[in-house]
Amino acid sequence: IVEFLQREGMVAEGDALSATGFGRRVSDLYIDPLSAVKLRDALRSYSPGKQFGLVHAACSVPDMPLLYLRRSDSEWVEEYMDEVKDSLLVGPPEDLEEYELYLSTIKTAKMVDDWMSEVHENEIANAFGIGPGDIRNKVELAEWLLHSAARLAELFNRDAVQDCTEAVARVSYGIRPELLELVKLRGVGRVRARALYSRGIKGLEDLRNTSYDRLKQI
């Protein structure tokens, strides 16, 4: 274990063993060191516009229990993987058994991405054969792991910090990017924010210029 931590740059050996900046950050975040290594490596290959790749990386670590890959899932999951391949930061393995596990990471990431894209909870539950509690569990874990990725990005790729932070908010509220400003308001979640946005109130300035009666009606 110590050799692993030294090899991955979490522990340095002098007169005594001591944690590096990376090691302290991993300890503070309370994530599995193996998860931290996978997130670090993904962040190093990140470039702007690959937010789904960040979500998938978060779903590829040991801390994320994966959705079960049913026999009927393989075809559509592979098709979806081909659609998002340019965004992926964790590539598919060559080993067949590991490849099936990799498809499970894609399926799990697709579920989280659906939630972030405002797909209704019932639709997600039916599509993935899971219950609302399973959705909430995956969403909360994804939020924690994306927050961890944002903190690790401060060390390894500052270009990824903003996208990670945005992804945390999107997972937390289950919203598309255009609603991020509206959900900053207390009492406004994904439903109210979408109702406002769809009626032309797209930000705080629009809100200031809208009458109380109009807002109450919405």
PDB file of C-alpha atoms in Angstrom:
ATOM      1  CA  ILE A   1       0.000   0.000   0.000  1.00  0.00           C
ATOM      2  CA  VAL A   2       2.796   2.405   0.900  1.00  0.00           C
ATOM      3  CA  GLU A   3       4.564   1.627  -2.372  1.00  0.00           C
ATOM      4  CA  PHE A   4       1.346   2.368  -4.269  1.00  0.00           C
ATOM      5  CA  LEU A   5       0.882   5.687  -2.454  1.00  0.00           C
ATOM      6  CA  GLN A   6       4.513   6.622  -3.162  1.00  0.00           C
ATOM      7  CA  ARG A   7       4.276   5.590  -6.821  1.00  0.00           C
ATOM      8  CA  GLU A   8       1.154   7.710  -7.326  1.00  0.00           C
ATOM      9  CA  GLY A   9       2.647  10.732  -5.569  1.00  0.00           C
ATOM     10  CA  MET A  10       0.459  10.769  -2.450  1.00  0.00           C
ATOM     11  CA  VAL A  11       3.237   9.968   0.025  1.00  0.00           C
ATOM     12  CA  ALA A  12       6.859  11.132   0.133  1.00  0.00           C
ATOM     13  CA  GLU A  13       9.633   9.404   2.067  1.00  0.00           C
ATOM     14  CA  GLY A  14      12.225  11.409   3.927  1.00  0.00           C
ATOM     15  CA  ASP A  15      13.252  10.781   7.519  1.00  0.00           C
ATOM     16  CA  ALA A  16       9.640   9.652   7.877  1.00  0.00           C
ATOM     17  CA  LEU A  17       6.681   9.117   5.579  1.00  0.00           C
ATOM     18  CA  SER A  18       4.638  12.255   4.937  1.00  0.00           C
ATOM     19  CA  ALA A  19       1.641  13.129   2.800  1.00  0.00           C
ATOM     20  CA  THR A  20       2.180  15.215  -0.321  1.00  0.00           C
ATOM     21  CA  GLY A  21      -0.239  17.959  -1.351  1.00  0.00           C
ATOM     22  CA  PHE A  22      -2.053  15.391  -3.498  1.00  0.00           C
ATOM     23  CA  GLY A  23      -2.156  12.896  -0.635  1.00  0.00           C
ATOM     24  CA  ARG A  24      -3.569  15.443   1.809  1.00  0.00           C
ATOM     25  CA  ARG A  25      -6.212  16.489  -0.712  1.00  0.00           C
ATOM     26  CA  VAL A  26      -7.304  12.863  -1.228  1.00  0.00           C
ATOM     27  CA  SER A  27      -7.500  12.326   2.537  1.00  0.00           C
ATOM     28  CA  ASP A  28      -9.532  15.520   3.018  1.00  0.00           C
ATOM     29  CA  LEU A  29     -11.952  14.485   0.263  1.00  0.00           C
ATOM     30  CA  TYR A  30     -12.335  11.046   1.847  1.00  0.00           C
ATOM     31  CA  ILE A  31     -12.237   9.204  -1.477  1.00  0.00           C
ATOM     32  CA  ASP A  32     -10.576   5.899  -2.301  1.00  0.00           C
ATOM     33  CA  PRO A  33      -6.976   6.561  -3.439  1.00  0.00           C
ATOM     34  CA  LEU A  34      -7.707   4.409  -6.514  1.00  0.00           C
ATOM     35  CA  SER A  35     -10.611   6.743  -7.321  1.00  0.00           C
ATOM     36  CA  ALA A  36      -8.310   9.718  -6.921  1.00  0.00           C
ATOM     37  CA  VAL A  37      -5.775   8.230  -9.336  1.00  0.00           C
ATOM     38  CA  LYS A  38      -8.433   7.595 -11.994  1.00  0.00           C
ATOM     39  CA  LEU A  39      -9.836  11.107 -11.603  1.00  0.00           C
ATOM     40  CA  ARG A  40      -6.354  12.634 -11.740  1.00  0.00           C
ATOM     41  CA  ASP A  41      -5.472  10.764 -14.929  1.00  0.00           C
ATOM     42  CA  ALA A  42      -8.807  11.743 -16.510  1.00  0.00           C
ATOM     43  CA  LEU A  43      -8.287  15.391 -15.571  1.00  0.00           C
ATOM     44  CA  ARG A  44      -4.846  15.391 -17.153  1.00  0.00           C
ATOM     45  CA  SER A  45      -6.404  14.481 -20.517  1.00  0.00           C
ATOM     46  CA  TYR A  46      -9.321  16.915 -20.149  1.00  0.00           C
ATOM     47  CA  SER A  47      -9.922  19.741 -22.599  1.00  0.00           C
ATOM     48  CA  PRO A  48     -12.797  22.274 -22.577  1.00  0.00           C
ATOM     49  CA  GLY A  49     -16.184  21.022 -23.741  1.00  0.00           C
ATOM     50  CA  LYS A  50     -15.816  17.478 -22.430  1.00  0.00           C
ATOM     51  CA  GLN A  51     -18.183  17.722 -19.473  1.00  0.00           C
ATOM     52  CA  PHE A  52     -19.742  14.333 -20.170  1.00  0.00           C
ATOM     53  CA  GLY A  53     -16.216  12.919 -19.969  1.00  0.00           C
ATOM     54  CA  LEU A  54     -15.965  14.297 -16.431  1.00  0.00           C
ATOM     55  CA  VAL A  55     -19.290  12.687 -15.510  1.00  0.00           C
ATOM     56  CA  HIS A  56     -18.170   9.383 -17.001  1.00  0.00           C
ATOM     57  CA  ALA A  57     -14.822   9.581 -15.183  1.00  0.00           C
ATOM     58  CA  ALA A  58     -16.725  10.037 -11.914  1.00  0.00           C
ATOM     59  CA  CYS A  59     -18.774   6.929 -12.779  1.00  0.00           C
ATOM     60  CA  SER A  60     -15.617   4.911 -13.548  1.00  0.00           C
ATOM     61  CA  VAL A  61     -14.072   4.940 -10.073  1.00  0.00           C
ATOM     62  CA  PRO A  62     -14.317   2.342  -7.273  1.00  0.00           C
ATOM     63  CA  ASP A  63     -16.424   4.693  -5.126  1.00  0.00           C
ATOM     64  CA  MET A  64     -19.315   4.548  -7.638  1.00  0.00           C
ATOM     65  CA  PRO A  65     -21.433   1.334  -7.576  1.00  0.00           C
ATOM     66  CA  LEU A  66     -22.371   0.666 -11.190  1.00  0.00           C
ATOM     67  CA  LEU A  67     -25.741  -0.055 -12.747  1.00  0.00           C
ATOM     68  CA  TYR A  68     -26.134  -3.668 -13.805  1.00  0.00           C
ATOM     69  CA  LEU A  69     -25.573  -4.254 -17.522  1.00  0.00           C
ATOM     70  CA  ARG A  70     -28.469  -6.362 -18.784  1.00  0.00           C
ATOM     71  CA  ARG A  71     -28.054  -8.514 -21.877  1.00  0.00           C
ATOM     72  CA  SER A  72     -30.444  -6.202 -23.721  1.00  0.00           C
ATOM     73  CA  ASP A  73     -28.354  -3.150 -22.792  1.00  0.00           C
ATOM     74  CA  SER A  74     -25.133  -3.908 -24.644  1.00  0.00           C
ATOM     75  CA  GLU A  75     -26.262  -2.767 -28.089  1.00  0.00           C
ATOM     76  CA  TRP A  76     -27.697   0.631 -27.128  1.00  0.00           C
ATOM     77  CA  VAL A  77     -24.892   1.321 -24.649  1.00  0.00           C
ATOM     78  CA  GLU A  78     -22.280   0.687 -27.360  1.00  0.00           C
ATOM     79  CA  GLU A  79     -24.209   2.946 -29.744  1.00  0.00           C
ATOM     80  CA  TYR A  80     -24.321   5.658 -27.109  1.00  0.00           C
ATOM     81  CA  MET A  81     -20.614   5.189 -26.383  1.00  0.00           C
ATOM     82  CA  ASP A  82     -19.905   5.799 -30.070  1.00  0.00           C
ATOM     83  CA  GLU A  83     -21.932   9.039 -29.898  1.00  0.00           C
ATOM     84  CA  VAL A  84     -19.936  10.428 -26.958  1.00  0.00           C
ATOM     85  CA  LYS A  85     -16.515   8.914 -27.726  1.00  0.00           C
ATOM     86  CA  ASP A  86     -14.926  12.310 -28.426  1.00  0.00           C
ATOM     87  CA  SER A  87     -15.832  13.476 -24.913  1.00  0.00           C
ATOM     88  CA  LEU A  88     -14.541  10.440 -23.022  1.00  0.00           C
ATOM     89  CA  LEU A  89     -11.530  10.849 -20.751  1.00  0.00           C
ATOM     90  CA  VAL A  90     -11.407   7.177 -19.714  1.00  0.00           C
ATOM     91  CA  GLY A  91     -11.079   4.940 -22.757  1.00  0.00           C
ATOM     92  CA  PRO A  92     -12.352   1.372 -23.191  1.00  0.00           C
ATOM     93  CA  PRO A  93     -10.081  -1.526 -22.149  1.00  0.00           C
ATOM     94  CA  GLU A  94      -8.995  -4.352 -24.465  1.00  0.00           C
ATOM     95  CA  ASP A  95      -9.864  -7.165 -22.034  1.00  0.00           C
ATOM     96  CA  LEU A  96     -13.379  -8.548 -22.711  1.00  0.00           C
ATOM     97  CA  GLU A  97     -14.399  -8.934 -19.053  1.00  0.00           C
ATOM     98  CA  GLU A  98     -13.183  -5.433 -18.254  1.00  0.00           C
ATOM     99  CA  TYR A  99     -14.947  -4.165 -21.384  1.00  0.00           C
ATOM    100  CA  GLU A 100     -18.317  -5.342 -20.068  1.00  0.00           C
ATOM    101  CA  LEU A 101     -17.596  -3.520 -16.813  1.00  0.00           C
ATOM    102  CA  TYR A 102     -16.666  -0.468 -18.883  1.00  0.00           C
ATOM    103  CA  LEU A 103     -20.061  -0.584 -20.616  1.00  0.00           C
ATOM    104  CA  SER A 104     -21.618  -0.473 -17.142  1.00  0.00           C
ATOM    105  CA  THR A 105     -19.722   2.761 -16.460  1.00  0.00           C
ATOM    106  CA  ILE A 106     -21.133   4.214 -19.690  1.00  0.00           C
ATOM    107  CA  LYS A 107     -24.661   3.142 -18.715  1.00  0.00           C
ATOM    108  CA  THR A 108     -24.280   4.671 -15.243  1.00  0.00           C
ATOM    109  CA  ALA A 109     -22.919   7.910 -16.693  1.00  0.00           C
ATOM    110  CA  LYS A 110     -25.827   8.036 -19.163  1.00  0.00           C
ATOM    111  CA  MET A 111     -28.279   7.784 -16.282  1.00  0.00           C
ATOM    112  CA  VAL A 112     -26.573  10.650 -14.441  1.00  0.00           C
ATOM    113  CA  ASP A 113     -26.441  12.685 -17.651  1.00  0.00           C
ATOM    114  CA  ASP A 114     -30.167  12.119 -18.221  1.00  0.00           C
ATOM    115  CA  TRP A 115     -30.829  13.499 -14.740  1.00  0.00           C
ATOM    116  CA  MET A 116     -28.642  16.527 -15.562  1.00  0.00           C
ATOM    117  CA  SER A 117     -30.606  16.964 -18.802  1.00  0.00           C
ATOM    118  CA  GLU A 118     -33.938  17.265 -16.943  1.00  0.00           C
ATOM    119  CA  VAL A 119     -35.302  13.891 -18.005  1.00  0.00           C
ATOM    120  CA  HIS A 120     -38.225  13.089 -15.687  1.00  0.00           C
ATOM    121  CA  GLU A 121     -37.431  10.747 -12.805  1.00  0.00           C
ATOM    122  CA  ASN A 122     -40.127   8.265 -13.853  1.00  0.00           C
ATOM    123  CA  GLU A 123     -38.719   8.117 -17.378  1.00  0.00           C
ATOM    124  CA  ILE A 124     -35.221   7.444 -16.038  1.00  0.00           C
ATOM    125  CA  ALA A 125     -36.541   4.752 -13.692  1.00  0.00           C
ATOM    126  CA  ASN A 126     -38.362   2.982 -16.537  1.00  0.00           C
ATOM    127  CA  ALA A 127     -35.484   3.272 -19.003  1.00  0.00           C
ATOM    128  CA  PHE A 128     -32.864   1.893 -16.625  1.00  0.00           C
ATOM    129  CA  GLY A 129     -35.016  -0.511 -14.642  1.00  0.00           C
ATOM    130  CA  ILE A 130     -34.288   1.142 -11.292  1.00  0.00           C
ATOM    131  CA  GLY A 131     -36.229   2.901  -8.540  1.00  0.00           C
ATOM    132  CA  PRO A 132     -36.191   6.542  -7.414  1.00  0.00           C
ATOM    133  CA  GLY A 133     -33.927   5.618  -4.493  1.00  0.00           C
ATOM    134  CA  ASP A 134     -31.339   4.183  -6.895  1.00  0.00           C
ATOM    135  CA  ILE A 135     -31.430   7.389  -8.937  1.00  0.00           C
ATOM    136  CA  ARG A 136     -30.948   9.524  -5.826  1.00  0.00           C
ATOM    137  CA  ASN A 137     -28.081   7.316  -4.644  1.00  0.00           C
ATOM    138  CA  LYS A 138     -26.201   7.602  -7.950  1.00  0.00           C
ATOM    139  CA  VAL A 139     -26.875  11.343  -8.198  1.00  0.00           C
ATOM    140  CA  GLU A 140     -25.554  12.030  -4.693  1.00  0.00           C
ATOM    141  CA  LEU A 141     -22.428   9.941  -5.319  1.00  0.00           C
ATOM    142  CA  ALA A 142     -21.836  11.663  -8.666  1.00  0.00           C
ATOM    143  CA  GLU A 143     -22.153  15.063  -6.980  1.00  0.00           C
ATOM    144  CA  TRP A 144     -19.573  14.092  -4.340  1.00  0.00           C
ATOM    145  CA  LEU A 145     -17.155  12.626  -6.890  1.00  0.00           C
ATOM    146  CA  LEU A 146     -17.468  15.614  -9.267  1.00  0.00           C
ATOM    147  CA  HIS A 147     -16.811  17.911  -6.314  1.00  0.00           C
ATOM    148  CA  SER A 148     -13.711  15.811  -5.612  1.00  0.00           C
ATOM    149  CA  ALA A 149     -12.711  16.116  -9.282  1.00  0.00           C
ATOM    150  CA  ALA A 150     -13.038  19.915  -9.032  1.00  0.00           C
ATOM    151  CA  ARG A 151     -10.715  19.971  -6.008  1.00  0.00           C
ATOM    152  CA  LEU A 152      -8.214  17.679  -7.744  1.00  0.00           C
ATOM    153  CA  ALA A 153      -8.419  19.830 -10.881  1.00  0.00           C
ATOM    154  CA  GLU A 154      -7.002  22.689  -8.797  1.00  0.00           C
ATOM    155  CA  LEU A 155      -3.824  20.605  -8.581  1.00  0.00           C
ATOM    156  CA  PHE A 156      -3.673  18.906 -11.978  1.00  0.00           C
ATOM    157  CA  ASN A 157      -5.638  20.869 -14.590  1.00  0.00           C
ATOM    158  CA  ARG A 158      -7.097  24.235 -13.673  1.00  0.00           C
ATOM    159  CA  ASP A 159      -8.837  24.394 -17.063  1.00  0.00           C
ATOM    160  CA  ALA A 160     -11.228  21.722 -15.771  1.00  0.00           C
ATOM    161  CA  VAL A 161     -12.209  23.465 -12.517  1.00  0.00           C
ATOM    162  CA  GLN A 162     -15.078  25.507 -13.968  1.00  0.00           C
ATOM    163  CA  ASP A 163     -16.613  22.589 -15.876  1.00  0.00           C
ATOM    164  CA  CYS A 164     -16.360  20.344 -12.799  1.00  0.00           C
ATOM    165  CA  THR A 165     -17.963  22.997 -10.601  1.00  0.00           C
ATOM    166  CA  GLU A 166     -20.748  23.525 -13.145  1.00  0.00           C
ATOM    167  CA  ALA A 167     -21.298  19.766 -13.353  1.00  0.00           C
ATOM    168  CA  VAL A 168     -21.659  19.602  -9.549  1.00  0.00           C
ATOM    169  CA  ALA A 169     -24.453  22.201  -9.647  1.00  0.00           C
ATOM    170  CA  ARG A 170     -26.145  20.518 -12.598  1.00  0.00           C
ATOM    171  CA  VAL A 171     -26.128  17.124 -10.864  1.00  0.00           C
ATOM    172  CA  SER A 172     -27.298  18.642  -7.591  1.00  0.00           C
ATOM    173  CA  TYR A 173     -30.346  20.295  -9.173  1.00  0.00           C
ATOM    174  CA  GLY A 174     -30.843  18.041 -12.198  1.00  0.00           C
ATOM    175  CA  ILE A 175     -30.706  20.887 -14.706  1.00  0.00           C
ATOM    176  CA  ARG A 176     -29.350  21.918 -18.078  1.00  0.00           C
ATOM    177  CA  PRO A 177     -26.641  24.624 -18.084  1.00  0.00           C
ATOM    178  CA  GLU A 178     -29.011  27.478 -18.966  1.00  0.00           C
ATOM    179  CA  LEU A 179     -30.782  27.208 -15.598  1.00  0.00           C
ATOM    180  CA  LEU A 180     -27.659  27.584 -13.442  1.00  0.00           C
ATOM    181  CA  GLU A 181     -28.227  31.277 -12.746  1.00  0.00           C
ATOM    182  CA  LEU A 182     -31.876  30.857 -11.738  1.00  0.00           C
ATOM    183  CA  VAL A 183     -31.297  28.011  -9.261  1.00  0.00           C
ATOM    184  CA  LYS A 184     -28.985  30.262  -7.252  1.00  0.00           C
ATOM    185  CA  LEU A 185     -32.196  31.778  -5.849  1.00  0.00           C
ATOM    186  CA  ARG A 186     -33.501  30.299  -2.624  1.00  0.00           C
ATOM    187  CA  GLY A 187     -36.601  28.195  -3.218  1.00  0.00           C
ATOM    188  CA  VAL A 188     -36.005  27.820  -6.960  1.00  0.00           C
ATOM    189  CA  GLY A 189     -35.244  24.270  -8.096  1.00  0.00           C
ATOM    190  CA  ARG A 190     -35.327  22.472 -11.422  1.00  0.00           C
ATOM    191  CA  VAL A 191     -39.134  22.751 -11.918  1.00  0.00           C
ATOM    192  CA  ARG A 192     -39.547  26.431 -11.023  1.00  0.00           C
ATOM    193  CA  ALA A 193     -36.373  27.403 -12.888  1.00  0.00           C
ATOM    194  CA  ARG A 194     -37.582  25.671 -16.057  1.00  0.00           C
ATOM    195  CA  ALA A 195     -41.039  27.276 -15.707  1.00  0.00           C
ATOM    196  CA  LEU A 196     -39.419  30.710 -15.472  1.00  0.00           C
ATOM    197  CA  TYR A 197     -36.972  30.081 -18.305  1.00  0.00           C
ATOM    198  CA  SER A 198     -39.626  28.759 -20.677  1.00  0.00           C
ATOM    199  CA  ARG A 199     -41.585  31.994 -20.163  1.00  0.00           C
ATOM    200  CA  GLY A 200     -38.679  34.229 -21.084  1.00  0.00           C
ATOM    201  CA  ILE A 201     -37.197  34.829 -17.624  1.00  0.00           C
ATOM    202  CA  LYS A 202     -33.692  33.563 -18.254  1.00  0.00           C
ATOM    203  CA  GLY A 203     -31.662  35.237 -15.530  1.00  0.00           C
ATOM    204  CA  LEU A 204     -31.664  37.521 -12.514  1.00  0.00           C
ATOM    205  CA  GLU A 205     -31.974  40.697 -14.608  1.00  0.00           C
ATOM    206  CA  ASP A 206     -35.107  39.363 -16.321  1.00  0.00           C
ATOM    207  CA  LEU A 207     -36.457  38.473 -12.884  1.00  0.00           C
ATOM    208  CA  ARG A 208     -35.938  42.034 -11.611  1.00  0.00           C
ATOM    209  CA  ASN A 209     -37.895  43.379 -14.568  1.00  0.00           C
ATOM    210  CA  THR A 210     -40.877  41.041 -14.062  1.00  0.00           C
ATOM    211  CA  SER A 211     -43.852  42.059 -11.943  1.00  0.00           C
ATOM    212  CA  TYR A 212     -44.774  40.204  -8.782  1.00  0.00           C
ATOM    213  CA  ASP A 213     -48.158  39.262 -10.233  1.00  0.00           C
ATOM    214  CA  ARG A 214     -46.514  37.762 -13.323  1.00  0.00           C
ATOM    215  CA  LEU A 215     -44.086  35.756 -11.203  1.00  0.00           C
ATOM    216  CA  LYS A 216     -46.918  34.568  -8.971  1.00  0.00           C
ATOM    217  CA  GLN A 217     -48.831  33.449 -12.059  1.00  0.00           C
ATOM    218  CA  ILE A 218     -45.840  31.450 -13.341  1.00  0.00           C
TER     219      ILE A 218
END
